[in-house]
CSV table of C-alpha atoms in Angstrom, one decimal:
chain,number,residue,atom,x,y,z
G,181,UNK,CA,116.0,211.6,-156.3
G,182,UNK,CA,113.4,214.2,-157.4
G,183,UNK,CA,111.0,215.2,-154.6
G,184,UNK,CA,107.4,215.0,-155.7
G,185,UNK,CA,104.6,216.3,-153.5
G,186,UNK,CA,103.0,213.7,-151.3
G,187,UNK,CA,99.2,213.3,-151.4
G,188,UNK,CA,97.4,215.0,-148.6
G,189,UNK,CA,95.5,211.9,-147.3
G,190,UNK,CA,96.6,208.3,-146.8
G,191,UNK,CA,94.5,205.2,-146.7
G,192,UNK,CA,93.4,204.7,-143.1
G,193,UNK,CA,94.2,201.0,-143.3
G,194,UNK,CA,96.9,200.6,-145.9
G,195,UNK,CA,96.7,196.8,-146.0
G,196,UNK,CA,96.3,195.6,-149.6
G,197,UNK,CA,98.0,192.2,-149.4
G,198,UNK,CA,96.4,189.4,-151.4
G,199,UNK,CA,96.9,187.0,-148.5
G,200,UNK,CA,96.9,187.2,-145.6
G,201,UNK,CA,94.4,189.9,-146.4
G,202,UNK,CA,93.3,193.0,-144.4
G,203,UNK,CA,91.3,192.3,-141.2
G,204,UNK,CA,87.7,193.4,-141.4
G,205,UNK,CA,86.9,197.0,-140.3
G,206,UNK,CA,86.6,197.3,-136.5
G,207,UNK,CA,88.5,194.1,-135.9
G,208,UNK,CA,90.6,194.1,-132.7
G,209,UNK,CA,92.2,191.2,-130.8
G,210,UNK,CA,90.4,192.1,-127.6
G,211,UNK,CA,87.1,191.5,-129.3
G,212,UNK,CA,87.8,187.7,-129.8
G,213,UNK,CA,86.1,185.1,-127.7
G,214,UNK,CA,88.8,183.3,-125.7
G,215,UNK,CA,87.0,180.7,-123.5
G,216,UNK,CA,88.0,177.9,-125.9
G,217,UNK,CA,91.7,178.7,-125.8
G,218,UNK,CA,93.7,176.2,-123.9
G,219,UNK,CA,90.8,173.6,-124.2
G,220,UNK,CA,90.9,170.5,-126.3
G,221,UNK,CA,89.4,170.7,-129.7
G,222,UNK,CA,87.6,167.5,-128.8
G,223,UNK,CA,86.0,169.0,-125.7
G,224,UNK,CA,82.3,170.0,-125.8
G,225,UNK,CA,83.3,173.7,-126.0
G,226,UNK,CA,86.1,173.3,-128.5
G,227,UNK,CA,84.0,171.2,-130.9
G,228,UNK,CA,81.0,173.5,-130.5
G,229,UNK,CA,83.1,176.5,-131.7
G,230,UNK,CA,84.4,174.6,-134.6
G,231,UNK,CA,80.9,173.4,-135.7
G,232,UNK,CA,79.6,177.0,-135.1
G,233,UNK,CA,82.2,178.3,-137.6
G,234,UNK,CA,81.3,175.6,-140.1
G,235,UNK,CA,77.5,176.3,-139.7
G,236,UNK,CA,78.1,180.1,-140.3
G,237,UNK,CA,80.2,179.3,-143.3
G,238,UNK,CA,77.5,177.1,-144.8
G,239,UNK,CA,74.9,179.8,-144.1
G,240,UNK,CA,76.8,182.7,-145.6
G,241,UNK,CA,78.0,180.7,-148.7
G,242,UNK,CA,74.5,179.3,-149.2
G,243,UNK,CA,75.6,175.8,-149.6
G,244,UNK,CA,73.0,173.4,-151.1
G,245,UNK,CA,71.7,170.5,-149.2
G,246,UNK,CA,74.0,167.5,-149.4
G,247,UNK,CA,77.2,169.5,-149.8
G,248,UNK,CA,79.7,168.7,-147.0
G,249,UNK,CA,82.1,171.2,-145.5
G,250,UNK,CA,85.2,170.4,-143.4
G,251,UNK,CA,88.1,172.3,-141.9
G,252,UNK,CA,91.4,170.8,-143.0
G,253,UNK,CA,95.1,171.3,-142.5
G,254,UNK,CA,97.5,173.2,-144.8
G,255,UNK,CA,95.4,176.2,-145.9
G,256,UNK,CA,93.8,176.2,-149.3
G,257,UNK,CA,96.9,174.2,-150.6
G,258,UNK,CA,96.1,171.4,-148.2
G,259,UNK,CA,92.5,171.3,-149.2
G,260,UNK,CA,93.3,171.2,-152.9
G,261,UNK,CA,95.9,168.5,-152.4
G,262,UNK,CA,93.5,166.3,-150.5
G,263,UNK,CA,91.1,166.4,-153.4
G,264,UNK,CA,93.8,165.8,-156.1
G,265,UNK,CA,95.5,162.9,-154.3
G,266,UNK,CA,92.2,161.2,-153.2
G,267,UNK,CA,90.0,161.6,-156.3
G,268,UNK,CA,92.1,161.8,-159.4
G,269,UNK,CA,93.2,158.8,-161.4
G,270,UNK,CA,89.7,157.2,-161.7
G,271,UNK,CA,89.3,158.6,-165.2
G,272,UNK,CA,91.2,160.9,-167.6
G,273,UNK,CA,91.9,164.4,-166.3
G,274,UNK,CA,92.1,167.9,-167.7
G,275,UNK,CA,94.3,170.5,-165.9
G,276,UNK,CA,93.5,174.1,-166.6
G,277,UNK,CA,96.0,176.9,-165.8
G,278,UNK,CA,96.2,180.6,-166.5
G,279,UNK,CA,98.3,181.7,-163.5
G,280,UNK,CA,100.9,180.4,-161.1
G,281,UNK,CA,98.7,178.4,-158.7
G,282,UNK,CA,97.0,176.6,-161.5
G,283,UNK,CA,100.5,175.8,-162.9
G,284,UNK,CA,101.3,174.4,-159.4
G,285,UNK,CA,98.4,172.0,-159.6
G,286,UNK,CA,99.5,170.9,-163.1
G,287,UNK,CA,103.0,170.1,-161.6
G,288,UNK,CA,101.5,168.1,-158.8
G,289,UNK,CA,99.2,166.0,-161.0
G,290,UNK,CA,101.6,165.4,-163.9
G,291,UNK,CA,104.9,165.2,-162.2
G,292,UNK,CA,104.0,163.9,-158.7
G,293,UNK,CA,100.9,161.7,-159.3
G,294,UNK,CA,102.2,161.0,-162.8
G,295,UNK,CA,98.7,161.2,-164.3
G,296,UNK,CA,98.8,161.6,-168.1
G,297,UNK,CA,96.5,164.6,-168.0
G,298,UNK,CA,95.6,167.0,-170.8
G,299,UNK,CA,97.0,170.4,-169.9
G,300,UNK,CA,95.1,173.5,-171.2
G,301,UNK,CA,96.8,176.8,-170.6
G,302,UNK,CA,96.4,180.5,-171.2
G,303,UNK,CA,98.8,183.4,-170.6
G,304,UNK,CA,98.6,185.8,-167.7
G,305,UNK,CA,95.6,188.1,-168.2
G,306,UNK,CA,93.7,185.6,-170.4
G,307,UNK,CA,91.2,182.8,-169.9
G,308,UNK,CA,91.2,179.5,-171.9
G,309,UNK,CA,88.1,178.5,-173.9
G,310,UNK,CA,86.3,176.8,-171.0
G,311,UNK,CA,83.4,175.7,-173.2
G,312,UNK,CA,85.8,173.6,-175.2
G,313,UNK,CA,87.0,171.5,-172.2
G,314,UNK,CA,86.2,167.8,-172.3
G,315,UNK,CA,83.7,167.3,-169.5
G,316,UNK,CA,84.0,163.6,-169.7
G,317,UNK,CA,87.3,164.1,-167.9
G,318,UNK,CA,87.9,165.3,-164.3
G,319,UNK,CA,88.6,169.1,-164.6
G,320,UNK,CA,90.8,171.0,-162.2
G,321,UNK,CA,91.1,174.8,-162.3
G,322,UNK,CA,91.4,178.0,-160.2
G,323,UNK,CA,88.0,179.8,-160.0
G,324,UNK,CA,89.8,183.1,-159.4
G,325,UNK,CA,93.4,183.5,-160.4
G,326,UNK,CA,95.0,185.2,-157.5
G,327,UNK,CA,98.2,186.0,-159.3
G,328,UNK,CA,96.7,187.0,-162.7
G,329,UNK,CA,93.4,188.8,-161.7
G,330,UNK,CA,91.4,186.6,-164.1
G,331,UNK,CA,88.4,184.7,-162.8
G,332,UNK,CA,85.8,182.4,-164.2
G,333,UNK,CA,82.9,184.7,-164.9
G,334,UNK,CA,80.1,182.1,-164.4
G,335,UNK,CA,79.3,178.4,-164.6
G,336,UNK,CA,77.1,178.6,-167.7
G,337,UNK,CA,79.6,176.4,-169.6
G,338,UNK,CA,79.5,173.6,-167.1
G,339,UNK,CA,77.2,170.7,-168.2
G,340,UNK,CA,74.7,169.3,-165.7
G,341,UNK,CA,75.3,165.8,-167.1
G,342,UNK,CA,79.1,166.0,-167.1
G,343,UNK,CA,80.8,162.7,-166.5
G,344,UNK,CA,83.9,163.9,-164.7
G,345,UNK,CA,84.3,165.9,-161.5
G,346,UNK,CA,84.9,169.6,-161.5
G,347,UNK,CA,87.4,170.6,-158.8
G,348,UNK,CA,87.8,174.3,-158.2
G,349,UNK,CA,90.4,176.1,-156.1
G,350,UNK,CA,88.3,179.1,-155.2
G,351,UNK,CA,90.3,180.7,-152.4
G,352,UNK,CA,90.1,184.2,-153.8
G,353,UNK,CA,86.5,183.8,-154.9
G,354,UNK,CA,84.5,182.4,-151.9
G,355,UNK,CA,82.8,185.2,-150.0
G,356,UNK,CA,83.3,187.6,-152.8
G,357,UNK,CA,81.6,186.0,-155.9
G,358,UNK,CA,78.6,183.9,-156.6
G,359,UNK,CA,79.7,180.3,-156.8
G,360,UNK,CA,77.5,177.9,-158.9
G,361,UNK,CA,77.6,175.2,-156.3
G,362,UNK,CA,75.4,172.6,-158.1
G,363,UNK,CA,77.9,172.7,-161.0
G,364,UNK,CA,81.0,172.2,-158.9
G,365,UNK,CA,82.0,168.9,-157.2
G,366,UNK,CA,84.9,170.1,-155.0
G,367,UNK,CA,85.5,173.7,-153.9
G,368,UNK,CA,88.4,174.8,-151.6
G,369,UNK,CA,89.4,178.0,-149.9
G,370,UNK,CA,91.3,179.5,-147.0
G,371,UNK,CA,89.7,182.1,-144.8
G,372,UNK,CA,92.9,184.1,-144.8
G,373,UNK,CA,91.8,185.5,-148.1
G,374,UNK,CA,88.4,187.2,-148.5
G,375,UNK,CA,87.5,187.2,-144.8
G,376,UNK,CA,91.0,188.3,-143.6
G,377,UNK,CA,91.4,185.4,-141.2
G,378,UNK,CA,94.6,183.8,-140.0
G,379,UNK,CA,96.5,181.3,-142.2
G,380,UNK,CA,97.2,177.6,-142.0
G,381,UNK,CA,93.6,176.3,-142.2
G,382,UNK,CA,91.8,175.3,-145.3
G,383,UNK,CA,88.2,174.5,-146.0
G,384,UNK,CA,87.1,171.6,-148.3
G,385,UNK,CA,83.6,171.5,-149.7
G,386,UNK,CA,82.4,168.2,-151.3
G,387,UNK,CA,79.3,167.8,-153.5
G,388,UNK,CA,77.5,164.4,-153.7
G,389,UNK,CA,79.4,163.3,-156.8
G,390,UNK,CA,82.7,163.9,-155.1
G,391,UNK,CA,81.6,161.8,-152.1
G,392,UNK,CA,80.5,159.0,-154.6
G,393,UNK,CA,84.0,159.1,-156.1
G,394,UNK,CA,85.7,158.8,-152.7
G,395,UNK,CA,83.6,155.8,-151.8
G,396,UNK,CA,84.0,154.0,-155.1
G,397,UNK,CA,87.6,154.6,-155.9
G,398,UNK,CA,90.9,153.8,-154.2
G,399,UNK,CA,94.0,155.6,-155.7
G,400,UNK,CA,97.0,153.5,-156.7
G,401,UNK,CA,99.3,155.6,-154.5
G,402,UNK,CA,99.6,155.7,-150.7
G,403,UNK,CA,97.8,158.6,-149.0
G,404,UNK,CA,99.2,160.4,-146.0
G,405,UNK,CA,97.0,160.5,-142.9
G,406,UNK,CA,96.0,164.1,-143.4
G,407,UNK,CA,94.7,163.3,-146.9
G,408,UNK,CA,92.6,160.3,-145.9
G,409,UNK,CA,88.8,160.9,-146.1
G,410,UNK,CA,87.5,157.4,-146.2
G,411,UNK,CA,87.7,154.3,-144.0
G,412,UNK,CA,86.5,150.9,-145.1
G,413,UNK,CA,85.2,152.4,-148.3
G,414,UNK,CA,83.0,154.9,-146.6
G,415,UNK,CA,83.4,158.7,-146.1
G,416,UNK,CA,84.7,159.6,-142.7
G,417,UNK,CA,81.7,161.8,-141.9
G,418,UNK,CA,83.3,163.2,-138.7
G,419,UNK,CA,85.6,165.3,-140.7
G,420,UNK,CA,82.5,167.2,-141.9
G,421,UNK,CA,80.9,167.4,-138.5
G,422,UNK,CA,83.7,169.1,-136.6
G,423,UNK,CA,86.1,166.2,-135.9
G,424,UNK,CA,89.1,167.7,-137.6
G,425,UNK,CA,91.9,165.5,-139.0
G,426,UNK,CA,94.5,167.1,-136.8
G,427,UNK,CA,94.5,169.8,-134.1
G,428,UNK,CA,93.3,173.2,-135.3
G,429,UNK,CA,94.2,176.5,-133.8
G,430,UNK,CA,91.2,177.5,-131.7
G,431,UNK,CA,92.5,181.1,-131.7
G,432,UNK,CA,92.3,181.0,-135.5
G,433,UNK,CA,88.8,179.5,-135.3
G,434,UNK,CA,87.7,182.3,-133.0
G,435,UNK,CA,89.2,184.9,-135.3
G,436,UNK,CA,87.3,183.3,-138.2
G,437,UNK,CA,84.1,183.4,-136.3
G,438,UNK,CA,84.6,187.1,-135.6
G,439,UNK,CA,84.9,187.7,-139.4
G,440,UNK,CA,81.9,185.5,-140.1
G,441,UNK,CA,79.7,187.4,-137.7
G,442,UNK,CA,80.9,190.6,-139.2
G,443,UNK,CA,79.9,189.3,-142.6
G,444,UNK,CA,76.4,188.5,-141.3
G,445,UNK,CA,76.1,192.1,-140.1
G,446,UNK,CA,76.7,193.2,-143.6
G,447,UNK,CA,73.8,191.1,-144.9
G,448,UNK,CA,75.9,188.0,-145.6
G,449,UNK,CA,77.1,187.1,-149.1
G,450,UNK,CA,75.3,189.9,-150.8
G,451,UNK,CA,77.0,192.5,-148.6
G,452,UNK,CA,80.4,191.0,-149.1
G,453,UNK,CA,80.0,190.9,-152.9
G,454,UNK,CA,78.8,194.5,-152.9
G,455,UNK,CA,81.9,195.7,-150.9
G,456,UNK,CA,84.3,193.8,-153.2
G,457,UNK,CA,82.6,195.1,-156.3
G,458,UNK,CA,82.7,198.7,-155.0
G,459,UNK,CA,86.4,198.4,-154.3
G,460,UNK,CA,87.2,196.9,-157.7
G,461,UNK,CA,85.2,199.7,-159.4
G,462,UNK,CA,87.0,202.4,-157.4
G,463,UNK,CA,90.4,201.0,-158.4
G,464,UNK,CA,89.2,200.6,-162.0
G,465,UNK,CA,88.2,204.3,-162.1
G,466,UNK,CA,91.8,205.2,-161.2
G,467,UNK,CA,93.2,202.8,-163.8
G,468,UNK,CA,91.1,204.3,-166.5
G,469,UNK,CA,92.3,207.8,-165.7
G,470,UNK,CA,96.0,206.8,-165.4
G,471,UNK,CA,98.1,206.5,-168.5
G,472,UNK,CA,101.0,204.5,-167.1
G,473,UNK,CA,99.0,201.5,-165.8
G,474,UNK,CA,96.4,199.1,-167.1
G,475,UNK,CA,94.7,195.9,-166.1
G,476,UNK,CA,96.5,192.6,-166.6
G,477,UNK,CA,93.2,190.9,-167.2
G,478,UNK,CA,92.2,191.6,-170.8
G,479,UNK,CA,88.5,191.0,-170.7
G,480,UNK,CA,86.5,193.0,-168.1
G,481,UNK,CA,83.9,190.1,-167.9
G,482,UNK,CA,86.6,187.8,-166.4
G,483,UNK,CA,88.4,190.5,-164.3
G,484,UNK,CA,88.6,189.6,-160.6
G,485,UNK,CA,86.9,191.8,-158.0
G,486,UNK,CA,89.3,190.7,-155.3
G,487,UNK,CA,92.9,190.2,-156.5
G,488,UNK,CA,93.2,192.9,-159.1
G,489,UNK,CA,96.4,192.7,-161.0
G,490,UNK,CA,97.9,195.6,-163.0
G,491,UNK,CA,100.7,195.9,-165.5
G,492,UNK,CA,102.7,198.9,-166.8
G,493,UNK,CA,101.4,200.4,-170.0
G,494,UNK,CA,103.8,199.5,-172.8
G,495,UNK,CA,104.5,203.2,-173.7
G,496,UNK,CA,105.2,204.0,-170.1
G,497,UNK,CA,108.1,201.5,-169.8
G,498,UNK,CA,109.4,201.6,-173.3
G,499,UNK,CA,113.1,200.8,-173.3
G,500,UNK,CA,112.9,198.9,-169.9
G,501,UNK,CA,113.5,195.2,-170.0
G,502,UNK,CA,111.7,192.9,-167.5
G,503,UNK,CA,114.5,193.0,-165.0
G,504,UNK,CA,114.3,196.8,-164.9
G,505,UNK,CA,110.5,196.8,-164.6
G,506,UNK,CA,110.7,194.4,-161.7
G,507,UNK,CA,113.2,196.7,-160.0
G,508,UNK,CA,110.7,199.5,-160.6
G,509,UNK,CA,108.0,197.5,-158.9
G,510,UNK,CA,110.2,196.8,-155.9
G,511,UNK,CA,111.2,200.4,-155.6
G,512,UNK,CA,107.5,201.6,-155.7
G,513,UNK,CA,106.5,199.0,-153.1
G,514,UNK,CA,109.3,200.1,-150.9
G,515,UNK,CA,108.5,203.7,-151.1
G,516,UNK,CA,104.8,203.1,-150.3
G,517,UNK,CA,105.6,200.9,-147.3
G,518,UNK,CA,108.1,203.5,-146.0
G,519,UNK,CA,105.3,206.1,-146.1
G,520,UNK,CA,102.7,203.7,-144.5
G,521,UNK,CA,100.6,204.5,-147.6
G,522,UNK,CA,100.3,200.9,-148.9
G,523,UNK,CA,101.6,197.5,-147.9
G,524,UNK,CA,102.3,194.5,-150.1
G,525,UNK,CA,101.2,195.8,-153.5
G,526,UNK,CA,104.0,194.3,-155.6
G,527,UNK,CA,102.7,191.9,-158.3
G,528,UNK,CA,103.3,188.2,-157.8
G,529,UNK,CA,106.9,187.1,-158.5
G,530,UNK,CA,106.0,184.9,-161.5
G,531,UNK,CA,103.5,187.3,-163.1
G,532,UNK,CA,104.4,190.1,-165.5
G,533,UNK,CA,105.9,193.1,-163.7
G,534,UNK,CA,103.2,195.3,-162.1
G,535,UNK,CA,101.1,195.8,-159.1
G,536,UNK,CA,98.5,193.7,-157.3
G,537,UNK,CA,95.9,195.4,-155.1
G,538,UNK,CA,93.5,193.3,-153.0
G,539,UNK,CA,89.9,194.6,-153.3
G,540,UNK,CA,88.1,192.1,-151.2
G,541,UNK,CA,85.3,192.9,-148.8
G,542,UNK,CA,87.6,193.6,-145.7
G,543,UNK,CA,89.1,196.6,-147.5
G,544,UNK,CA,87.2,200.0,-147.4
G,545,UNK,CA,86.4,201.7,-150.6
G,546,UNK,CA,87.6,205.0,-149.2
G,547,UNK,CA,91.1,203.5,-148.8
G,548,UNK,CA,91.1,202.3,-152.4
G,549,UNK,CA,90.2,205.9,-153.4
G,550,UNK,CA,93.0,207.3,-151.3
G,551,UNK,CA,95.5,204.7,-152.7
G,552,UNK,CA,95.4,206.0,-156.3
G,553,UNK,CA,97.2,209.3,-155.7
G,554,UNK,CA,99.9,207.5,-153.7
G,555,UNK,CA,100.5,205.0,-156.5
G,556,UNK,CA,100.9,208.0,-158.8
G,557,UNK,CA,103.4,209.5,-156.4
G,558,UNK,CA,105.4,206.2,-156.1
G,559,UNK,CA,105.5,205.9,-159.9
G,560,UNK,CA,106.8,209.5,-160.3
G,561,UNK,CA,109.3,209.2,-157.5
G,562,UNK,CA,110.7,205.8,-158.6
G,563,UNK,CA,110.9,206.9,-162.2
G,564,UNK,CA,112.3,210.3,-161.3
């Protein structure tokens, strides 16, 4: 293998995984509060820490009055499934997919719930015509496509008098993008994304129209216990007041609280968005100056500022089929990890061959700037 000179400086924190994501700068395990560990989550102390985390989340995300927030099992996946299984079927549905997680929700609704939904798709790197969606139906989509790097740029297309619910998987968007809460009825995320928390817990946010649906509609299929949000036709309000459906990890809660307090120190949501935008801009500057790589997201207006997905320029991989390109990605990722220069930068397995760099707020811009030369080195070395 040809030896190419290694860049002089490495990213200080080479964590660029799109989930679980990098811990916030300054994080250390010894800094976590531990008094709640070993206590019941139903105890006064345990519940107070859960509700504190929920209150901080509402404050930072700027949730409107009347929007309920609960911590639920199963990460973002669990939160989405709770909404799909509990609310869909009351009226026609439209499933929107432009990346793998959206495709997953299509599979669950069409093949598992067997709802005759209209499916609207776009290829990786593109966004469907959202304004053309039938808003008399329930609409399900990913607000930020983690595996494609394509996000919904705004909520201008969403009608205030829509008849159906709008359900958004926003796990790569919350805490990094402005969310038009009044135009969304269900929003889900996991704090292992933008805030770099630990996995396994999801957050489910319900607007008033979603609560109305839950209290007026009973699905035709049975619901597992961890999906049930009503009893006797009424919302189980305790779920949204700290009485979790099952036992959460209080260590994960304390870890989340640390990240939330860190976010407050930045100025809250504005500071988080500014950091993600700066990271995405730094990576884009390298992409624009690099002939062998380009953005997977076609339109800059819908390009993610968190999960930035890149593909090889056609000229750079001329003569290489998809299998060979995937092997190239694997080799580059291996080289970078062996040098402790970058971890977990290979593109998602179902996406076109390329790289995926997390640019969320817990990453430092200086590390993004230091990453570019190492990506060039890995490209040259793997190709050489």
